[in-house]
Each structure stands twice: as C-alpha cells, then as structure tokens.
Amino acid sequence: MPIGISPAPEIFQRKLTQVLDNVPGLYIIADDILITGQGETQEEAERDHDKKLKQFLDRCREKDIKLNAEKFRLRQKETTYIGHRLTADGLKADPEKVRAIGQMPALTDVKAVQRLIGMVNYLTKFCPHLSDQCKVLRDLTHKNSEWTWTTEHEEAFLNLKETIANAPVLKYYNPDEELTVQCDASDTGLGAALMQMGKPVAFASRALTQTEGCYAQIEKEFLAVVFSMEKFHQYTYGRNDLRQRPTIRVPGLLILQQTVGTSACDLITRVGYRNPVPLWNRFLRKR
C-alpha cells in the first residue's frame, strides 16, 4: 500500500481485524495489539494468556504477518495502551501525559491556554467537574477577550495541575454489575459520573453555552441528566438496572422522554430529597 494515502489507516485496521478474526482475547488498535488472560488465580490467568498468545502467533505465521520483536512485552502486570495505563487496580491516566501537564511552564498567551485545555480534555474521564476548573482559563480564549494573567488564573492553573496529578483510579466496567449514573449542574457547567459498586468507571463534564447559562436551575439539572445519558450511552443503553441520581427533586416532568425515553431506568434523588411520585420512571416502564 502506498505510504501517505488518507484511507491507509482505515484499510490497515480493517485488514488486520479480518485476518485475526476469531483469535480470542485480542484488542487491536492500528498496529498495537493487546493479548489478555483471565482466570480465578494468577496461574490460571497466565495459562489462559499463553494459550491465546500461541493462537495469535500461529495465525500470524499462517497469514505471514511480521511482528517487531523489540516492541514485544510478555506477561505484563501493567501496560500503557492507547493513552491509558492498564493496571491490576484499575484504569489510570497515562503517566506521560500527566507528567507533561505537571511540567508545563507558566502560560503566556492564548495558544498556550488552548494547548493546555486540549491536553486536559483528553483526561476528562479521570477528573470530575473538570470543565468548572477550566472555566477561568477558558475565558481567556474567547474572542475579543483581553489577555490578562492574574493571580486567579495562576491559582486555577496550579489547581488544575494538582487535580490531574491526583486523578483517581477508575474501575473497569463490568456488564454484570449494577450501574449508577450521578449527575449535577452548576452555573457554568455540567458534570456526570458513571459508578459501579460505589467506584467511578468514568467522569464527564462540559461547560454550559451562553444560552444554557440562562436556563432555570431545574432545567440545568435536567440538562445534566440528558448530557450524562448521551455521554455514557454505550454503557447505559438497553440496561434495566440503571440507577440515575440527579441532585434535584423530580415532581414528574416528562421533558426528557424524547431524548432518553428508550432507557428503562429508575430516577432516584439523593439523600435529603423526596420523590413520592416517580411518574417519569413509571412512564418509561409502560413504554
């Protein structure tokens, strides 16, 4: 295949996926291939891994696929894959990306702020309410905004570094466990957390637009529900055991039906609020 043609990555991915089809335990992203092993004990997991590895190597030999021995790593307890650190404890942010943000010098212009926000957005799933923390810095990138770096911006910059450095370890998603979505809205942004067994699987956040910022608070809270369902759609769609936990009291509004009406979920308020007539929940279950 000629080097540099635009569809080359897509063609390569499709071809590699086809020739390695039916080989169990493989995760293929471009030329990065991850082989997993599972078992109740370490020994069982290693045996399962080695069995899959042999099947993979046999298929490569059969299809005349050449591998790079220098990049080969065997039986890793931890590994970095597609920008994430896979560990026995859970999913971590890529240490290289965290280190790069931590070592960033003081920001001196709009382009530097845009670079920072671009890097931080890649780690959104690891940090709750990240959009709110970025607001002060993000305001500097608005059109016609005058560049003025104040102590408020410096404090936001340092707090952002600290948040990234202390990002929590995310739990691996388990389709067999109950799923909870927690969401909230502030004056400036929306936040959501996907939880299993009381541990975070992923976080999500975004800033409110100028129009959304004029919404009533209850509308912002419902917007947070819509945002969370759309953001975590691949996890929540079709599940009957989903628990949705907004921070508002829900008297029975059906405004969300058109957007998330296909999700048969229970809408539950946090402790301190009451929802005596869960009409939204009943309406969805009748569909």
PDB file of N, CA and C in Angstrom, residues 34 38 79 81 161 180 219 245:
ATOM      1  N   LEU A  34      -3.051  -5.989  21.925  1.00  0.00           N
ATOM      2  CA  LEU A  34      -3.023  -6.373  23.335  1.00  0.00           C
ATOM      3  C   LEU A  34      -3.651  -7.751  23.478  1.00  0.00           C
ATOM      4  N   GLN A  38      -7.374 -14.413  31.422  1.00  0.00           N
ATOM      5  CA  GLN A  38      -8.320 -14.349  32.530  1.00  0.00           C
ATOM      6  C   GLN A  38      -8.292 -15.641  33.323  1.00  0.00           C
ATOM      7  N   THR A  79       0.452  -2.027  31.709  1.00  0.00           N
ATOM      8  CA  THR A  79       0.887  -1.608  30.381  1.00  0.00           C
ATOM      9  C   THR A  79       0.143  -0.350  29.972  1.00  0.00           C
ATOM     10  N   TYR A  81      -1.690   1.551  27.023  1.00  0.00           N
ATOM     11  CA  TYR A  81      -2.340   1.174  25.767  1.00  0.00           C
ATOM     12  C   TYR A  81      -3.306   2.274  25.354  1.00  0.00           C
ATOM     13  N   LYS A 161      -3.347  21.463  37.648  1.00  0.00           N
ATOM     14  CA  LYS A 161      -2.208  20.542  37.681  1.00  0.00           C
ATOM     15  C   LYS A 161      -2.350  19.540  38.822  1.00  0.00           C
ATOM     16  N   THR A 180     -24.760   2.888  38.105  1.00  0.00           N
ATOM     17  CA  THR A 180     -25.346   4.118  38.632  1.00  0.00           C
ATOM     18  C   THR A 180     -24.744   5.316  37.910  1.00  0.00           C
ATOM     19  N   GLU A 219     -33.906  23.325  34.979  1.00  0.00           N
ATOM     20  CA  GLU A 219     -33.652  22.968  33.588  1.00  0.00           C
ATOM     21  C   GLU A 219     -32.196  22.547  33.394  1.00  0.00           C
ATOM     22  N   ARG A 245     -29.067   9.260  39.372  1.00  0.00           N
ATOM     23  CA  ARG A 245     -29.107  10.038  40.613  1.00  0.00           C
ATOM     24  C   ARG A 245     -28.834  11.518  40.333  1.00  0.00           C
TER      25      ARG A 245
END
